[in-house]
Amino acid sequence: MAGQAYAEQGARQHRPRDPGVNQRQHNQQDRIKQGVRSGQLTKEETKDLRSEQKAIRQEERAYKSDGKLTKEERKDLHQDLNALSKDIYQEKHDADVRPKAVK
């Protein structure tokens, strides 16, 4: 029993600090790529959304610079990701579309 508990503890220590934040960032990146492919996002909208993404990644790096991510920092990142998610949705569903390439 003790060996199993020790092994489980070791496995937990090697997990990402916050897979929720990382997974959300990845999902949002995929949503932006899909919006570009479908023509739902203009170049300017894409640029703005990617800029927001970059700012969140930089903020996360700054928070983790001391080797840990506090509960408050994690909450702040999730709030920023919520705002970005809303922005992605709004931009993908507005009337602006990327012009089709002329062949």
Tab-separated table of N, CA and C in Angstrom:
chain	number	residue	atom	x	y	z
A	1	MET	N	0.817	-1.194	0.000
A	1	MET	CA	0.000	0.000	0.000
A	1	MET	C	0.864	1.262	0.000
A	2	ALA	N	1.859	1.292	0.845
A	2	ALA	CA	2.681	2.497	0.954
A	2	ALA	C	3.396	2.776	-0.364
A	3	GLY	N	3.836	1.726	-1.043
A	3	GLY	CA	4.519	1.902	-2.321
A	3	GLY	C	3.601	2.491	-3.377
A	4	GLN	N	2.351	2.041	-3.366
A	4	GLN	CA	1.382	2.561	-4.334
A	4	GLN	C	1.103	4.038	-4.070
A	5	ALA	N	0.931	4.409	-2.817
A	5	ALA	CA	0.676	5.811	-2.465
A	5	ALA	C	1.859	6.680	-2.872
A	6	TYR	N	3.062	6.171	-2.673
A	6	TYR	CA	4.264	6.919	-3.044
A	6	TYR	C	4.332	7.106	-4.557
A	7	ALA	N	4.004	6.054	-5.309
A	7	ALA	CA	4.027	6.132	-6.773
A	7	ALA	C	2.988	7.128	-7.278
A	8	GLU	N	1.795	7.116	-6.676
A	8	GLU	CA	0.747	8.054	-7.082
A	8	GLU	C	1.164	9.491	-6.783
A	9	GLN	N	1.815	9.685	-5.641
A	9	GLN	CA	2.271	11.025	-5.281
A	9	GLN	C	3.309	11.502	-6.296
A	10	GLY	N	4.207	10.639	-6.693
A	10	GLY	CA	5.226	11.000	-7.673
A	10	GLY	C	4.616	11.339	-9.019
A	11	ALA	N	3.595	10.595	-9.422
A	11	ALA	CA	2.924	10.872	-10.694
A	11	ALA	C	2.244	12.234	-10.664
A	12	ARG	N	1.650	12.575	-9.546
A	12	ARG	CA	0.973	13.871	-9.417
A	12	ARG	C	1.967	15.023	-9.516
A	13	GLN	N	3.162	14.836	-9.018
A	13	GLN	CA	4.150	15.905	-9.012
A	13	GLN	C	4.639	16.247	-10.416
A	14	HIS	N	4.504	15.335	-11.373
A	14	HIS	CA	5.007	15.577	-12.723
A	14	HIS	C	3.938	16.104	-13.673
A	15	ARG	N	2.736	16.324	-13.193
A	15	ARG	CA	1.675	16.875	-14.031
A	15	ARG	C	1.901	18.365	-14.235
A	16	PRO	N	1.340	18.919	-15.321
A	16	PRO	CA	1.425	20.376	-15.494
A	16	PRO	C	0.783	21.079	-14.306
A	17	ARG	N	1.271	22.257	-13.991
A	17	ARG	CA	0.752	22.978	-12.828
A	17	ARG	C	-0.737	23.266	-12.937
A	18	ASP	N	-1.205	23.633	-14.111
A	18	ASP	CA	-2.626	23.874	-14.289
A	18	ASP	C	-3.046	23.439	-15.685
A	19	PRO	N	-3.368	22.164	-15.820
A	19	PRO	CA	-3.762	21.694	-17.142
A	19	PRO	C	-5.024	22.388	-17.644
A	20	GLY	N	-5.849	22.910	-16.734
A	20	GLY	CA	-7.056	23.628	-17.143
A	20	GLY	C	-6.713	24.859	-17.950
A	21	VAL	N	-5.767	25.642	-17.490
A	21	VAL	CA	-5.345	26.854	-18.198
A	21	VAL	C	-4.704	26.466	-19.525
A	22	ASN	N	-3.806	25.501	-19.501
A	22	ASN	CA	-3.112	25.088	-20.723
A	22	ASN	C	-4.089	24.530	-21.756
A	23	GLN	N	-5.027	23.711	-21.305
A	23	GLN	CA	-5.998	23.113	-22.221
A	23	GLN	C	-6.897	24.180	-22.827
A	24	ARG	N	-7.307	25.133	-22.031
A	24	ARG	CA	-8.159	26.211	-22.541
A	24	ARG	C	-7.412	27.041	-23.583
A	25	GLN	N	-6.131	27.321	-23.328
A	25	GLN	CA	-5.338	28.080	-24.300
A	25	GLN	C	-5.257	27.327	-25.626
A	26	HIS	N	-5.041	26.031	-25.544
A	26	HIS	CA	-4.947	25.201	-26.749
A	26	HIS	C	-6.290	25.189	-27.491
A	27	ASN	N	-7.380	25.002	-26.759
A	27	ASN	CA	-8.708	24.976	-27.380
A	27	ASN	C	-9.024	26.304	-28.062
A	28	GLN	N	-8.665	27.402	-27.414
A	28	GLN	CA	-8.946	28.709	-27.995
A	28	GLN	C	-8.107	28.944	-29.246
A	29	GLN	N	-6.890	28.472	-29.233
A	29	GLN	CA	-6.041	28.571	-30.425
A	29	GLN	C	-6.690	27.807	-31.582
A	30	ASP	N	-7.222	26.613	-31.288
A	30	ASP	CA	-7.905	25.822	-32.316
A	30	ASP	C	-9.152	26.533	-32.832
A	31	ARG	N	-9.891	27.183	-31.952
A	31	ARG	CA	-11.099	27.914	-32.367
A	31	ARG	C	-10.745	29.072	-33.299
A	32	ILE	N	-9.646	29.750	-33.004
A	32	ILE	CA	-9.204	30.848	-33.872
A	32	ILE	C	-8.793	30.295	-35.240
A	33	LYS	N	-8.025	29.207	-35.254
A	33	LYS	CA	-7.607	28.595	-36.523
A	33	LYS	C	-8.823	28.177	-37.350
A	34	GLN	N	-9.822	27.612	-36.690
A	34	GLN	CA	-11.029	27.178	-37.388
A	34	GLN	C	-11.753	28.384	-37.977
A	35	GLY	N	-11.790	29.491	-37.227
A	35	GLY	CA	-12.430	30.710	-37.718
A	35	GLY	C	-11.727	31.286	-38.933
A	36	VAL	N	-10.407	31.156	-38.967
A	36	VAL	CA	-9.637	31.617	-40.128
A	36	VAL	C	-9.961	30.732	-41.332
A	37	ARG	N	-9.921	29.415	-41.125
A	37	ARG	CA	-10.188	28.472	-42.225
A	37	ARG	C	-11.587	28.649	-42.809
A	38	SER	N	-12.565	28.900	-41.942
A	38	SER	CA	-13.954	29.010	-42.403
A	38	SER	C	-14.275	30.383	-42.976
A	39	GLY	N	-13.375	31.348	-42.782
A	39	GLY	CA	-13.619	32.703	-43.265
A	39	GLY	C	-14.433	33.548	-42.300
A	40	GLN	N	-14.713	33.014	-41.101
A	40	GLN	CA	-15.492	33.753	-40.105
A	40	GLN	C	-14.696	34.883	-39.470
A	41	LEU	N	-13.377	34.785	-39.511
A	41	LEU	CA	-12.530	35.815	-38.912
A	41	LEU	C	-11.775	36.567	-39.998
A	42	THR	N	-11.790	37.883	-39.909
A	42	THR	CA	-11.004	38.704	-40.825
A	42	THR	C	-9.551	38.701	-40.351
A	43	LYS	N	-8.668	39.211	-41.173
A	43	LYS	CA	-7.256	39.294	-40.780
A	43	LYS	C	-7.092	40.153	-39.531
A	44	GLU	N	-7.816	41.266	-39.483
A	44	GLU	CA	-7.710	42.175	-38.331
A	44	GLU	C	-8.240	41.514	-37.058
A	45	GLU	N	-9.366	40.813	-37.159
A	45	GLU	CA	-9.919	40.110	-35.996
A	45	GLU	C	-8.944	39.043	-35.510
A	46	THR	N	-8.368	38.310	-36.448
A	46	THR	CA	-7.402	37.266	-36.101
A	46	THR	C	-6.194	37.872	-35.393
A	47	LYS	N	-5.706	38.962	-35.925
A	47	LYS	CA	-4.550	39.646	-35.320
A	47	LYS	C	-4.874	40.075	-33.887
A	48	ASP	N	-6.050	40.655	-33.684
A	48	ASP	CA	-6.439	41.112	-32.349
A	48	ASP	C	-6.583	39.950	-31.365
A	49	LEU	N	-7.214	38.863	-31.805
A	49	LEU	CA	-7.409	37.704	-30.928
A	49	LEU	C	-6.068	37.064	-30.568
A	50	ARG	N	-5.184	36.961	-31.536
A	50	ARG	CA	-3.858	36.378	-31.262
A	50	ARG	C	-3.039	37.270	-30.336
A	51	SER	N	-3.249	38.558	-30.434
A	51	SER	CA	-2.577	39.491	-29.529
A	51	SER	C	-3.077	39.290	-28.096
A	52	GLU	N	-4.383	39.087	-27.945
A	52	GLU	CA	-4.941	38.798	-26.612
A	52	GLU	C	-4.359	37.501	-26.066
A	53	GLN	N	-4.277	36.484	-26.924
A	53	GLN	CA	-3.698	35.204	-26.516
A	53	GLN	C	-2.271	35.379	-26.026
A	54	LYS	N	-1.503	36.130	-26.773
A	54	LYS	CA	-0.099	36.353	-26.422
A	54	LYS	C	0.016	37.048	-25.070
A	55	ALA	N	-0.833	38.031	-24.820
A	55	ALA	CA	-0.803	38.752	-23.544
A	55	ALA	C	-1.111	37.810	-22.380
A	56	ILE	N	-2.048	36.892	-22.580
A	56	ILE	CA	-2.385	35.932	-21.524
A	56	ILE	C	-1.210	34.993	-21.276
A	57	ARG	N	-0.554	34.522	-22.349
A	57	ARG	CA	0.617	33.647	-22.178
A	57	ARG	C	1.736	34.365	-21.431
A	58	GLN	N	1.952	35.644	-21.760
A	58	GLN	CA	2.990	36.416	-21.073
A	58	GLN	C	2.635	36.604	-19.598
A	59	GLU	N	1.357	36.851	-19.335
A	59	GLU	CA	0.914	37.000	-17.950
A	59	GLU	C	1.122	35.693	-17.183
A	60	GLU	N	0.791	34.566	-17.815
A	60	GLU	CA	0.988	33.272	-17.177
A	60	GLU	C	2.470	33.046	-16.870
A	61	ARG	N	3.350	33.360	-17.821
A	61	ARG	CA	4.788	33.208	-17.599
A	61	ARG	C	5.258	34.050	-16.421
A	62	ALA	N	4.762	35.280	-16.351
A	62	ALA	CA	5.147	36.170	-15.248
A	62	ALA	C	4.670	35.597	-13.918
A	63	TYR	N	3.444	35.100	-13.892
A	63	TYR	CA	2.915	34.506	-12.662
A	63	TYR	C	3.743	33.293	-12.231
A	64	LYS	N	4.186	32.493	-13.197
A	64	LYS	CA	4.914	31.264	-12.884
A	64	LYS	C	6.409	31.495	-12.677
A	65	SER	N	6.865	32.727	-12.805
A	65	SER	CA	8.300	33.008	-12.710
A	65	SER	C	8.868	32.681	-11.333
A	66	ASP	N	8.020	32.661	-10.324
A	66	ASP	CA	8.491	32.300	-8.985
A	66	ASP	C	8.339	30.805	-8.716
A	67	GLY	N	7.960	30.047	-9.742
A	67	GLY	CA	7.876	28.600	-9.612
A	67	GLY	C	6.527	28.074	-9.183
A	68	LYS	N	5.554	28.956	-9.001
A	68	LYS	CA	4.229	28.477	-8.592
A	68	LYS	C	3.157	29.396	-9.159
A	69	LEU	N	1.948	28.877	-9.180
A	69	LEU	CA	0.791	29.627	-9.646
A	69	LEU	C	-0.211	29.626	-8.496
A	70	THR	N	-0.438	30.794	-7.905
A	70	THR	CA	-1.339	30.873	-6.755
A	70	THR	C	-2.792	30.745	-7.206
A	71	LYS	N	-3.655	30.517	-6.252
A	71	LYS	CA	-5.088	30.416	-6.527
A	71	LYS	C	-5.602	31.709	-7.163
A	72	GLU	N	-5.149	32.845	-6.664
A	72	GLU	CA	-5.579	34.140	-7.196
A	72	GLU	C	-5.082	34.341	-8.631
A	73	GLU	N	-3.832	33.939	-8.887
A	73	GLU	CA	-3.269	34.068	-10.231
A	73	GLU	C	-4.023	33.172	-11.214
A	74	ARG	N	-4.322	31.948	-10.774
A	74	ARG	CA	-5.073	31.012	-11.611
A	74	ARG	C	-6.459	31.582	-11.924
A	75	LYS	N	-7.095	32.160	-10.903
A	75	LYS	CA	-8.424	32.762	-11.088
A	75	LYS	C	-8.349	33.903	-12.098
A	76	ASP	N	-7.318	34.729	-11.996
A	76	ASP	CA	-7.141	35.848	-12.919
A	76	ASP	C	-6.948	35.348	-14.353
A	77	LEU	N	-6.136	34.304	-14.517
A	77	LEU	CA	-5.923	33.741	-15.852
A	77	LEU	C	-7.229	33.208	-16.433
A	78	HIS	N	-8.011	32.522	-15.610
A	78	HIS	CA	-9.288	31.988	-16.093
A	78	HIS	C	-10.252	33.117	-16.465
A	79	GLN	N	-10.230	34.208	-15.729
A	79	GLN	CA	-11.073	35.356	-16.088
A	79	GLN	C	-10.635	35.936	-17.431
A	80	ASP	N	-9.333	36.038	-17.639
A	80	ASP	CA	-8.814	36.527	-18.919
A	80	ASP	C	-9.193	35.578	-20.058
A	81	LEU	N	-9.102	34.270	-19.787
A	81	LEU	CA	-9.471	33.283	-20.798
A	81	LEU	C	-10.968	33.323	-21.087
A	82	ASN	N	-11.782	33.601	-20.062
A	82	ASN	CA	-13.226	33.751	-20.275
A	82	ASN	C	-13.506	34.922	-21.208
A	83	ALA	N	-12.816	36.032	-20.976
A	83	ALA	CA	-13.007	37.222	-21.813
A	83	ALA	C	-12.576	36.932	-23.254
A	84	LEU	N	-11.455	36.248	-23.418
A	84	LEU	CA	-10.983	35.902	-24.759
A	84	LEU	C	-11.971	34.966	-25.445
A	85	SER	N	-12.495	34.003	-24.711
A	85	SER	CA	-13.463	33.073	-25.278
A	85	SER	C	-14.688	33.818	-25.803
A	86	LYS	N	-15.155	34.766	-25.033
A	86	LYS	CA	-16.300	35.586	-25.444
A	86	LYS	C	-15.954	36.390	-26.702
A	87	ASP	N	-14.749	36.949	-26.730
A	87	ASP	CA	-14.311	37.718	-27.901
A	87	ASP	C	-14.238	36.835	-29.147
A	88	ILE	N	-13.715	35.616	-28.990
A	88	ILE	CA	-13.635	34.693	-30.127
A	88	ILE	C	-15.039	34.419	-30.660
A	89	TYR	N	-15.956	34.123	-29.762
A	89	TYR	CA	-17.331	33.833	-30.171
A	89	TYR	C	-17.933	35.026	-30.912
A	90	GLN	N	-17.802	36.201	-30.326
A	90	GLN	CA	-18.399	37.394	-30.935
A	90	GLN	C	-17.807	37.682	-32.310
A	91	GLU	N	-16.509	37.567	-32.440
A	91	GLU	CA	-15.865	37.850	-33.721
A	91	GLU	C	-16.239	36.814	-34.786
A	92	LYS	N	-16.378	35.557	-34.373
A	92	LYS	CA	-16.736	34.515	-35.333
A	92	LYS	C	-18.188	34.636	-35.787
A	93	HIS	N	-19.027	35.261	-34.972
A	93	HIS	CA	-20.455	35.321	-35.279
A	93	HIS	C	-20.939	36.709	-35.677
A	94	ASP	N	-20.026	37.634	-35.897
A	94	ASP	CA	-20.451	38.957	-36.362
A	94	ASP	C	-20.592	38.927	-37.892
A	95	ALA	N	-20.943	40.049	-38.457
A	95	ALA	CA	-21.186	40.120	-39.905
A	95	ALA	C	-19.896	40.199	-40.722
A	96	ASP	N	-18.774	40.426	-40.061
A	96	ASP	CA	-17.501	40.546	-40.778
A	96	ASP	C	-17.034	39.168	-41.246
A	97	VAL	N	-16.676	39.091	-42.504
A	97	VAL	CA	-16.139	37.835	-43.039
A	97	VAL	C	-14.889	38.134	-43.846
A	98	ARG	N	-14.030	37.151	-43.919
A	98	ARG	CA	-12.805	37.283	-44.709
A	98	ARG	C	-13.182	37.143	-46.181
A	99	PRO	N	-12.731	38.062	-47.010
A	99	PRO	CA	-13.069	37.965	-48.440
A	99	PRO	C	-12.503	36.688	-49.051
A	100	LYS	N	-13.273	36.109	-49.944
A	100	LYS	CA	-12.825	34.898	-50.645
A	100	LYS	C	-11.724	35.266	-51.637
A	101	ALA	N	-10.764	34.381	-51.766
A	101	ALA	CA	-9.680	34.602	-52.729
A	101	ALA	C	-10.233	34.463	-54.145
A	102	VAL	N	-9.845	35.363	-55.002
A	102	VAL	CA	-10.280	35.322	-56.398
A	102	VAL	C	-9.323	34.429	-57.170
A	103	LYS	N	-9.893	33.485	-57.903
A	103	LYS	CA	-9.053	32.545	-58.663
A	103	LYS	C	-8.994	32.942	-60.101
